Short mmCIF file of C-alpha atoms and ligand atoms in Angstrom, two decimals:
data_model
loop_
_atom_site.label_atom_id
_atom_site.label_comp_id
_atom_site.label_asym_id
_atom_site.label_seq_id
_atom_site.Cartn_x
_atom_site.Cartn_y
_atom_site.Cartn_z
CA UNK A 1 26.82 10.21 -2.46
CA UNK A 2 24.96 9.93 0.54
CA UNK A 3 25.34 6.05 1.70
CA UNK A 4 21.70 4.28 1.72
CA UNK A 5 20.18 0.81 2.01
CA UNK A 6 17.57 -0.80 -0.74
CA UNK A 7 15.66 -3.53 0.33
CA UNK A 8 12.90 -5.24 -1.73
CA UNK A 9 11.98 -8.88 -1.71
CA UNK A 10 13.45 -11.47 -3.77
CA UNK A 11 12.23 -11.57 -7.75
CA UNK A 12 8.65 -10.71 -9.37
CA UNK A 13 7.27 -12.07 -12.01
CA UNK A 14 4.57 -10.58 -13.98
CA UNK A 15 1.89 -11.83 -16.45
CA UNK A 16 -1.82 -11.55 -17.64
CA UNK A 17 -3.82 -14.65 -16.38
CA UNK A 18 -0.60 -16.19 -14.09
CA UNK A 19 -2.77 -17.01 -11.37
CA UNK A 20 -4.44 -19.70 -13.91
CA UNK A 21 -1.09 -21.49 -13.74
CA UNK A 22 -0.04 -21.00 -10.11
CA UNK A 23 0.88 -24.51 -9.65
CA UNK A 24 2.88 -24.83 -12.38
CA UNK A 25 4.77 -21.29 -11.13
CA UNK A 26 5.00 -22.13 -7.64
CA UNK A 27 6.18 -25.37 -8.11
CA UNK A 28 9.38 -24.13 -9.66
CA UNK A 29 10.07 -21.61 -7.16
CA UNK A 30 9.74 -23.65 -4.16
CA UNK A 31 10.35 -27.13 -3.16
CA UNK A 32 7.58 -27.23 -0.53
CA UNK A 33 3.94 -28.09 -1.29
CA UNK A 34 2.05 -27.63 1.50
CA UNK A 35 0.44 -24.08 1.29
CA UNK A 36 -1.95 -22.01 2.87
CA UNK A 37 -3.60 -19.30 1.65
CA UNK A 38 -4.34 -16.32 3.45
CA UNK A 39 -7.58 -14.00 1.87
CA UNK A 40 -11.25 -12.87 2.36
CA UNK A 41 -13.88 -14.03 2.34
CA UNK A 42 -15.56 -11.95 -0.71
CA UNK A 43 -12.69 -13.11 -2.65
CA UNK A 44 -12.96 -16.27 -2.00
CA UNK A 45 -16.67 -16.75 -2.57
CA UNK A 46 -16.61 -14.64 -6.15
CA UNK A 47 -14.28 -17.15 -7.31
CA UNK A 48 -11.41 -15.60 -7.79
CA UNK A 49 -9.33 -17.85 -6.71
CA UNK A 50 -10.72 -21.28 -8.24
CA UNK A 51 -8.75 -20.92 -11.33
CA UNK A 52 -5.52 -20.84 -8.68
CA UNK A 53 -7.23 -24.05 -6.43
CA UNK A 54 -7.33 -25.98 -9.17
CA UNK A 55 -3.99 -25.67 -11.10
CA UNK A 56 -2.05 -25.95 -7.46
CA UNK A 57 -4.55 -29.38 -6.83
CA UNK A 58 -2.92 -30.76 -10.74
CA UNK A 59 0.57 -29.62 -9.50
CA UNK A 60 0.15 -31.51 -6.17
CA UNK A 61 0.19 -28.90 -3.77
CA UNK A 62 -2.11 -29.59 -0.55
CA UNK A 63 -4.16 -26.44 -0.21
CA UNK A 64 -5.47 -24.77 3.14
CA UNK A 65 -7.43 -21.64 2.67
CA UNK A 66 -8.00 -19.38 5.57
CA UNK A 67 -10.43 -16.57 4.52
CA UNK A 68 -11.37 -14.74 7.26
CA UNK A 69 -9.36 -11.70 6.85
CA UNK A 70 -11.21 -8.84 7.56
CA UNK A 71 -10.39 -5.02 6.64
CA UNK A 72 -8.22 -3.05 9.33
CA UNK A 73 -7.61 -6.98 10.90
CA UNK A 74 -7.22 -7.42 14.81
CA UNK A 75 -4.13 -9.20 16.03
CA UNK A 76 -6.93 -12.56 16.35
CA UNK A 77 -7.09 -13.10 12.50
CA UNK A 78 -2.86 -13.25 12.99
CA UNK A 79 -3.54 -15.81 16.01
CA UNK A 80 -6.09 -17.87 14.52
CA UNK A 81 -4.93 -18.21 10.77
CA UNK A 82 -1.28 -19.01 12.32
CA UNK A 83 -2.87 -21.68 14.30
CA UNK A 84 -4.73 -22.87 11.23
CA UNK A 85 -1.76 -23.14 9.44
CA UNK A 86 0.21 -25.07 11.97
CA UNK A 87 -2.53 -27.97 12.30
CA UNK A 88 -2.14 -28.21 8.85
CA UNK A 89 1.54 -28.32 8.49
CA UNK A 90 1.43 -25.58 6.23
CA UNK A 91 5.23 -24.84 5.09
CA UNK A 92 4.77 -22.24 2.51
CA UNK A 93 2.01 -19.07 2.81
CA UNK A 94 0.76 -17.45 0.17
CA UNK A 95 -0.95 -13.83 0.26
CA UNK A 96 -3.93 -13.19 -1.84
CA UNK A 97 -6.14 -10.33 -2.11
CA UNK A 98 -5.49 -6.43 -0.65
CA UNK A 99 -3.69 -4.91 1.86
CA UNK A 100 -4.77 -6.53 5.06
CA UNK A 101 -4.75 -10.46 3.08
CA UNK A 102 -0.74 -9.71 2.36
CA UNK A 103 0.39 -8.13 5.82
CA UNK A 104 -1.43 -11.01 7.67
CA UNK A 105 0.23 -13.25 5.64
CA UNK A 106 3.59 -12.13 6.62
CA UNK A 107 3.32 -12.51 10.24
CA UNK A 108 2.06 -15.73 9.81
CA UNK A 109 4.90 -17.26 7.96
CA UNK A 110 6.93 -15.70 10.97
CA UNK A 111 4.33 -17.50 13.29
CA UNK A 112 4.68 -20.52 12.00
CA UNK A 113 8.14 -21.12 12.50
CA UNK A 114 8.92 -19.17 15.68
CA UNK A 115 7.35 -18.84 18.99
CA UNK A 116 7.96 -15.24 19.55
CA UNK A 117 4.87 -13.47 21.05
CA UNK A 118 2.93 -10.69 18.92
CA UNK A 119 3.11 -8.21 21.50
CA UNK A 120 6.83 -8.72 21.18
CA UNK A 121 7.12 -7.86 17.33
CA UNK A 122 5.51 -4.34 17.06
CA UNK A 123 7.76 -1.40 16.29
CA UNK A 124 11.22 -1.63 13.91
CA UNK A 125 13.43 -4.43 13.68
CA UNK A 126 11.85 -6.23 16.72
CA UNK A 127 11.43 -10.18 14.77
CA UNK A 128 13.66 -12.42 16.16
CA UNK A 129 12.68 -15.49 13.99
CA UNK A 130 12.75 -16.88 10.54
CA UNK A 131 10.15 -17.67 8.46
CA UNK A 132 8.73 -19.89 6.38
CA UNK A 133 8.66 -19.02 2.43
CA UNK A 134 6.37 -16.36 1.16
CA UNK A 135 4.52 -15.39 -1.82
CA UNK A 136 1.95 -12.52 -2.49
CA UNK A 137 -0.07 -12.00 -4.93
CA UNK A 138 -2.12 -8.48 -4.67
CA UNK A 139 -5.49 -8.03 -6.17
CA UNK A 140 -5.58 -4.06 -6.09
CA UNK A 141 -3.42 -1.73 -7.24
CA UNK A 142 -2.69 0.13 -3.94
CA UNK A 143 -1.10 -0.65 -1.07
CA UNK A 144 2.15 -2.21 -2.62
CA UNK A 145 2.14 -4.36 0.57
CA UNK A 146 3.51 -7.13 -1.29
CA UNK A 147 6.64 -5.13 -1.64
CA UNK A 148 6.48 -3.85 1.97
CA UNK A 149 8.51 -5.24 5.20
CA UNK A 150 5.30 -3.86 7.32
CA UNK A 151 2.02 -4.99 9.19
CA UNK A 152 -1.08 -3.02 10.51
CA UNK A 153 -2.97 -4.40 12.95
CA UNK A 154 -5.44 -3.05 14.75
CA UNK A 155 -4.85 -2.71 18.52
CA UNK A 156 -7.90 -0.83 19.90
CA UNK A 157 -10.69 1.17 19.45
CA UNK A 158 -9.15 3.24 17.14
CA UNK A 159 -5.70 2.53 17.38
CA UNK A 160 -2.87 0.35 14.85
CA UNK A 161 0.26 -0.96 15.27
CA UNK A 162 2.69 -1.58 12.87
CA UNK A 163 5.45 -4.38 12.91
CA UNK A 164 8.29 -3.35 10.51
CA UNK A 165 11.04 -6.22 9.83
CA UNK A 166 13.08 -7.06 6.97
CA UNK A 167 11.84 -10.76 8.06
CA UNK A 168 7.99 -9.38 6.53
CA UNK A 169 9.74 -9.25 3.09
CA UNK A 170 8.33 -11.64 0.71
CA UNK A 171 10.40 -13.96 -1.07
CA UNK A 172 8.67 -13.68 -4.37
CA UNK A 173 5.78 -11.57 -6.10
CA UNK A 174 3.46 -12.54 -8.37
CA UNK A 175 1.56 -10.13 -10.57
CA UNK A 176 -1.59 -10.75 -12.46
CA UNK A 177 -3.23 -7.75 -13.52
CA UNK A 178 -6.25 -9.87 -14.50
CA UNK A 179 -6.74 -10.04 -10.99
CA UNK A 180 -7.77 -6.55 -10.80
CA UNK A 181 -10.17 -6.15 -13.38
CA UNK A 182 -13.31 -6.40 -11.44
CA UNK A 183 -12.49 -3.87 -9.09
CA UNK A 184 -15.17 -1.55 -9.03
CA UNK A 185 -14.47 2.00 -10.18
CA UNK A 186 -14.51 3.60 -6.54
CA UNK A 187 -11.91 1.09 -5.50
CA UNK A 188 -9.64 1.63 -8.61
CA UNK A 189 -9.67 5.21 -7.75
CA UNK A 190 -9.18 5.26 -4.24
CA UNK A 191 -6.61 2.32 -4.28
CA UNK A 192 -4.68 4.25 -7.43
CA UNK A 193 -4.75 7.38 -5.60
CA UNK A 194 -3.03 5.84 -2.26
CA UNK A 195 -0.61 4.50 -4.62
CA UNK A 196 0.55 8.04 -6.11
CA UNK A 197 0.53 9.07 -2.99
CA UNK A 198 2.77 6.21 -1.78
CA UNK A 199 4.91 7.43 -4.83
CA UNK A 200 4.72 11.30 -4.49
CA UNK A 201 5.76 11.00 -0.57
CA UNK A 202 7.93 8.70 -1.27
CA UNK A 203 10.06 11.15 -3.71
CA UNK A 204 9.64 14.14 -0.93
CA UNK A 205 10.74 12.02 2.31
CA UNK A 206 13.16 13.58 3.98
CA UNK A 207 14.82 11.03 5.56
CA UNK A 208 15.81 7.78 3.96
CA UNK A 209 14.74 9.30 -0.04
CA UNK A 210 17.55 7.70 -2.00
CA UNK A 211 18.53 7.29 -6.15
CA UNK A 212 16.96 4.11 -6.39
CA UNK A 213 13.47 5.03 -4.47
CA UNK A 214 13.51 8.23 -6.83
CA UNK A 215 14.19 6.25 -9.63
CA UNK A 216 10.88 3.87 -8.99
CA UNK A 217 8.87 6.67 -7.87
CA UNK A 218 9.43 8.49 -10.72
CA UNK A 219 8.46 5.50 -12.89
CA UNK A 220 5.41 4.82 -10.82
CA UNK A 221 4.00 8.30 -10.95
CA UNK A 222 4.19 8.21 -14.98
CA UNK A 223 2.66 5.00 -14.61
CA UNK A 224 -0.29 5.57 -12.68
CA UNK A 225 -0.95 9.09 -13.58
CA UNK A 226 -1.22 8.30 -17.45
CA UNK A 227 -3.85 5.63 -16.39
CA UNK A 228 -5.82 6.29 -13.20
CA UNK A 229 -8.42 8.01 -15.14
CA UNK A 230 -9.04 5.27 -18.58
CA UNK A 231 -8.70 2.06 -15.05
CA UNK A 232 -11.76 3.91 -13.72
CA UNK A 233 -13.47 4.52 -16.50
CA UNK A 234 -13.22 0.84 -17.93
CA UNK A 235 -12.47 -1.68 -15.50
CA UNK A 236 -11.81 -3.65 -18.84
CA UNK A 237 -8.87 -1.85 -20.43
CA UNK A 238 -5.82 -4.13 -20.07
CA UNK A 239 -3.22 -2.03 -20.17
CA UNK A 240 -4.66 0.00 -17.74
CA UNK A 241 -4.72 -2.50 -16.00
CA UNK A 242 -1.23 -3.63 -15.50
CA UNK A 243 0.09 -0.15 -15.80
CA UNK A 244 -1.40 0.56 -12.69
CA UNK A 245 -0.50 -2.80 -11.05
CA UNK A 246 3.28 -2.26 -11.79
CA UNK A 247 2.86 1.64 -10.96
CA UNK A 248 1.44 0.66 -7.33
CA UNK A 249 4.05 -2.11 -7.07
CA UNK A 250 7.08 0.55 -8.01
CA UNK A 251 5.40 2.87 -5.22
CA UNK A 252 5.43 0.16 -3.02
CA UNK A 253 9.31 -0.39 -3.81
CA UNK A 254 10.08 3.67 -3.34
CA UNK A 255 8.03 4.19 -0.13
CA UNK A 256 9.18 0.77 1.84
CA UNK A 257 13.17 2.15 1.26
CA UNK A 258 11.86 5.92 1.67
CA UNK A 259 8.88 6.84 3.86
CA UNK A 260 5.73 8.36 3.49
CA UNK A 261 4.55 11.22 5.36
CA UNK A 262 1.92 13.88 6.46
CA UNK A 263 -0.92 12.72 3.91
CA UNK A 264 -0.57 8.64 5.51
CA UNK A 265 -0.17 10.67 8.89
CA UNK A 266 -3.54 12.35 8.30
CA UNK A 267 -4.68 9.69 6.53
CA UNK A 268 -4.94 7.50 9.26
CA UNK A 269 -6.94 8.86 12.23
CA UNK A 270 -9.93 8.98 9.65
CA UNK A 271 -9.53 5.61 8.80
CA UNK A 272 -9.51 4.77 12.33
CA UNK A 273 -12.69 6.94 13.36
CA UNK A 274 -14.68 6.21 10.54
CA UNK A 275 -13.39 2.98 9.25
CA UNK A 276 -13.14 4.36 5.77
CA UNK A 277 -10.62 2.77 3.56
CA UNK A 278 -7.38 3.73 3.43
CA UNK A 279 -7.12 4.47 -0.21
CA UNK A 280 -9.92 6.77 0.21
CA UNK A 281 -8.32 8.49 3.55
CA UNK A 282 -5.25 9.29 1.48
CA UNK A 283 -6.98 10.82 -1.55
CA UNK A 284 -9.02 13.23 0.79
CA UNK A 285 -5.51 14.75 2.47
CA UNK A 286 -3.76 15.18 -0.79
CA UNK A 287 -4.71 17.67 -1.98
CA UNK A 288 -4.43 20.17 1.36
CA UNK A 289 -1.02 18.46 1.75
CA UNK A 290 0.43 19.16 -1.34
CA UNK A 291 -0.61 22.70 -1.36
CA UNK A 292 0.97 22.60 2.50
CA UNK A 293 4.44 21.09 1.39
CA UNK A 294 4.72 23.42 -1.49
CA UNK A 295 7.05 25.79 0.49
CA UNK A 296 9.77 23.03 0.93
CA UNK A 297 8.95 20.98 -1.64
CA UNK A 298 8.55 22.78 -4.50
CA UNK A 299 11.66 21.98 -6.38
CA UNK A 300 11.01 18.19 -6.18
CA UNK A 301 6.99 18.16 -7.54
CA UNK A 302 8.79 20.96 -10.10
CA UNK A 303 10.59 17.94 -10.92
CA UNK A 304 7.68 15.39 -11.11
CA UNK A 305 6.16 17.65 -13.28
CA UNK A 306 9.00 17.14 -15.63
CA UNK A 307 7.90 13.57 -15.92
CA UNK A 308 4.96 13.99 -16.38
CA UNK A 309 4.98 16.93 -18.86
CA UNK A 310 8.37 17.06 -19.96
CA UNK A 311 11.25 19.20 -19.40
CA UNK A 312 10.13 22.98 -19.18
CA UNK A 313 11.36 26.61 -19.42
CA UNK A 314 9.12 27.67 -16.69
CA UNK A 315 10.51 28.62 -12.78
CA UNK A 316 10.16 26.20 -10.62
CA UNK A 317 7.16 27.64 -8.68
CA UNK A 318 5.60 27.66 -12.14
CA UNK A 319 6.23 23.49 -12.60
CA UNK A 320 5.35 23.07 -9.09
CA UNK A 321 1.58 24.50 -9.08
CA UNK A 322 1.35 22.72 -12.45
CA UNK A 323 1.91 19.46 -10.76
CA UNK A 324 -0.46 20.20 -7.75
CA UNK A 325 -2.80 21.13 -10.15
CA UNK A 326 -2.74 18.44 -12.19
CA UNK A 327 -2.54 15.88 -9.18
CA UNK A 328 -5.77 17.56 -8.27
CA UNK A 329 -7.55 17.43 -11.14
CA UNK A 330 -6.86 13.80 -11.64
CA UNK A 331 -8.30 13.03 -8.24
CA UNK A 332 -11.64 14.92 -9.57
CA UNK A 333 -11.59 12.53 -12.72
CA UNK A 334 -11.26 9.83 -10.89
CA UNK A 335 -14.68 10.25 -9.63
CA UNK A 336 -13.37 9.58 -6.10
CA UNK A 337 -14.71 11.71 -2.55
CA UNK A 338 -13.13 14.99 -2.47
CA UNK A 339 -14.31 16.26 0.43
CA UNK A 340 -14.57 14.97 4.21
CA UNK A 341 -18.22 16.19 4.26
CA UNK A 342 -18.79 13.83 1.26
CA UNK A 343 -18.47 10.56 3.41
CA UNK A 344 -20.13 11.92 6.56
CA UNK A 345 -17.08 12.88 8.71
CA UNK A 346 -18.51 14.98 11.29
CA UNK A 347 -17.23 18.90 11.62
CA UNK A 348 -16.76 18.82 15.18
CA UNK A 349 -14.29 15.62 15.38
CA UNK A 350 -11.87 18.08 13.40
CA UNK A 351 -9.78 18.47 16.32
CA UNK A 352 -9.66 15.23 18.16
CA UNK A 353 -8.45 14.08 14.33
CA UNK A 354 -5.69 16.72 14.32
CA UNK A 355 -4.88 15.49 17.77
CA UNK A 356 -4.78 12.11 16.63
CA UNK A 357 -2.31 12.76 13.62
CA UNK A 358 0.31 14.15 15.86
CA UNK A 359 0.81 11.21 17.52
CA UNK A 360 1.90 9.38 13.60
CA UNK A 361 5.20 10.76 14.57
CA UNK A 362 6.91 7.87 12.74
CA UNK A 363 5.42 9.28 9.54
CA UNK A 364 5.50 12.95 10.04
CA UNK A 365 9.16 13.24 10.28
CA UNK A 366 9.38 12.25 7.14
CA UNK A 367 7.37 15.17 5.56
CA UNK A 368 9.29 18.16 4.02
CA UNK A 369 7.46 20.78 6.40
CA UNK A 370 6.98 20.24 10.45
CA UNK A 371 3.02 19.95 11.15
CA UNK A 372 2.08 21.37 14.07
CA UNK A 373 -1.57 20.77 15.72
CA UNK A 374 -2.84 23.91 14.24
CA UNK A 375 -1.14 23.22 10.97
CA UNK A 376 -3.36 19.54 10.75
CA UNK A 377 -6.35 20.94 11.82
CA UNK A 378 -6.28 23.62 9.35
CA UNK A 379 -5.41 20.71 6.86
CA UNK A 380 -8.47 18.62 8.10
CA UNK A 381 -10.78 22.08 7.70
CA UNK A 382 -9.12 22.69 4.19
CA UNK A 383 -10.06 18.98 2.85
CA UNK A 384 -13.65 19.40 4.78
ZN1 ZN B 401 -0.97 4.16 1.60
#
């Protein structure tokens, strides 16, 4: 067997309503009580967390709530809820809400026990400090960040940095798929869609892919496929619900130990010109990716079709289509964009976007097929 490293954080627990009884949980997992919570401010002000406030407040926990993480966050947000956490003492941080809530989080519990610069951290494997204990808890199913060792910030006009360290790994995960029911429909689709993606890429990487990433992507992909479609049509539907909160965790799992690729690599020059979410960014490029990979990667979404169908007699080219197609038509059920057009990307930034990708080279060696400029443009032209 080819030798490969696993890494994940520390235990999950799972459980309709948990956040309700967050004290109660938190106290037995840690011996610290002075937290601060890292969100936004919309979920903050719906309420969302109250239920949380007040069972930490009965199990004696002081609470500091920093909410001013915005989407796509600038290295400032890291800077000023690090500093918010130190003049509180803080000495456990908690992640709460999406993406960008959870990755700030985990450069803050860095920040708040080591004086390492920022500017020092970016790139793999630069954190040279500890941290102090950390929890997530996601409110989307999507970006599995709670299971990832990585951080985007954004460093320019249009440009993000990641900082990748095995320090970013949280020590525990709490999931509460009643979190996620008032996620509007859009959301649920885009976010669900970024997390097959996460799991699809995942099982085609061609680097680091390994029998325990397979093994959760596999999972994940049965998971969210069989309930994309009933999460968007009723927010409602428990089991929906937590299907596709444990299918977007899995993916998370499978894509932090084996990278994504050319759809995340295309993904993300549109989110950074247009400042459209990423969810959404992924779902436009997978199609015209899939349909791109299927000359190397046939025999793998043969086999994902075998999950989700079943084993088959058909060849694999057969199995293959059948799981494009079906990826395809999910994305059309989901009632999410399908088209570039449809949120107003202009025609003529095609090529300063294909331009742009080529420079996600730490995603793009991953993919089963080179991209070339051309080959992205003609991508970017096939999902306008
Ligand atoms: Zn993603």
């Amino acid at each position: 067997m080819k030798p490969f490293t696993f890494d994940t954080p520390g235990a999950m627990h799972m459980e309709w309503g948990a956040a309700g009884r967050l004290g109660e949980i938190l106290g037995d997992w840690f011996r610290q009580r002075n937290l601060l919570i890292v969100t936004d401010k919309f979920l903050h002000q719906n309420g969302l967390l109250e239920p949380a406030k007040a069972s930490l407040a009965d199990a004696g926990f002081q609470v500091t709530v920093f909410d001013d993480v915005v989407a796509d966050p600038p290295e400032a947000v890291v800077t000023e809820c690090a500093e918010r956490g130190k003049t509180a003492g803080a000495d456990v941080v908690l992640g709460f809400g999406g993406g960008s809530s959870m990755d700030i989080a985990k450069l803050v519990a860095v920040m708040l026990t080591s004086d390492q610069p920022l500017a020092d951290m970016y790139g793999i494997g630069n954190v040279t400090g500890a941290r102090t204990p950390l929890v997530q808890i996601p409110t989307t199913s999507g970006t599995g960040s709670e299971v990832t060792n990585i951080t985007i910030l954004t460093t320019g006009e249009t440009t993000k940095m990641g900082v990748v360290s095995r320090q970013l790994y949280a020590d525990r995960v709490l999931l509460d798929a009643e979190l996620t029911v008032g996620l509007p429909a859009s959301a649920t689709a885009a976010t669900g869609i970024d997390a097959m993606v996460h799991a699809i890429e995942a099982y085609t990487s061609v680097n680091r892919k390994n029998p325990l990433s397979d093994a959760l992507a596999r999972e994940a992909l049965k998971l969210l496929a069989n309930n994309l479609v009933p999460a968007c049509r009723d927010g409602g539907d428990r089991s929906a619900r937590e299907a596709m909160l444990l299918g977007s965790n899995l993916a998370g799992q499978a894509f932090s130990n084996s990278p994504v690729a050319a759809v995340h690599a295309l993904a993300y020059p549109l989110g950074g010109h247009f400042h459209l979410p990423h969810g959404l960014t992924n779902a436009l490029m997978l199609g015209p990716v899939l349909r791109f990979n299927m000359k190397a990667a046939a025999p793998l979404y043969a086999e994902l079709a075998d999950v989700l169908f079943g084993p088959s007699d058909e060849d694999v080219n057969a199995r293959a289509t059948r799981f494009v197609d079906h990826m395809q038509e999910l994305m059309n059920d989901s009632g999410a964009p399908q088209r570039l057009r449809d949120v107003a990307v202009p025609e003529d930034s095609l090529p300063t976007l294909a331009r742009d990708a080529m420079l996600q080279t730490r995603l793009l060696m991953n993919n089963p097929v080179e991209v070339t400029e051309a080959d992205a443009l003609a991508l970017y032209r096939e999902a306008y």
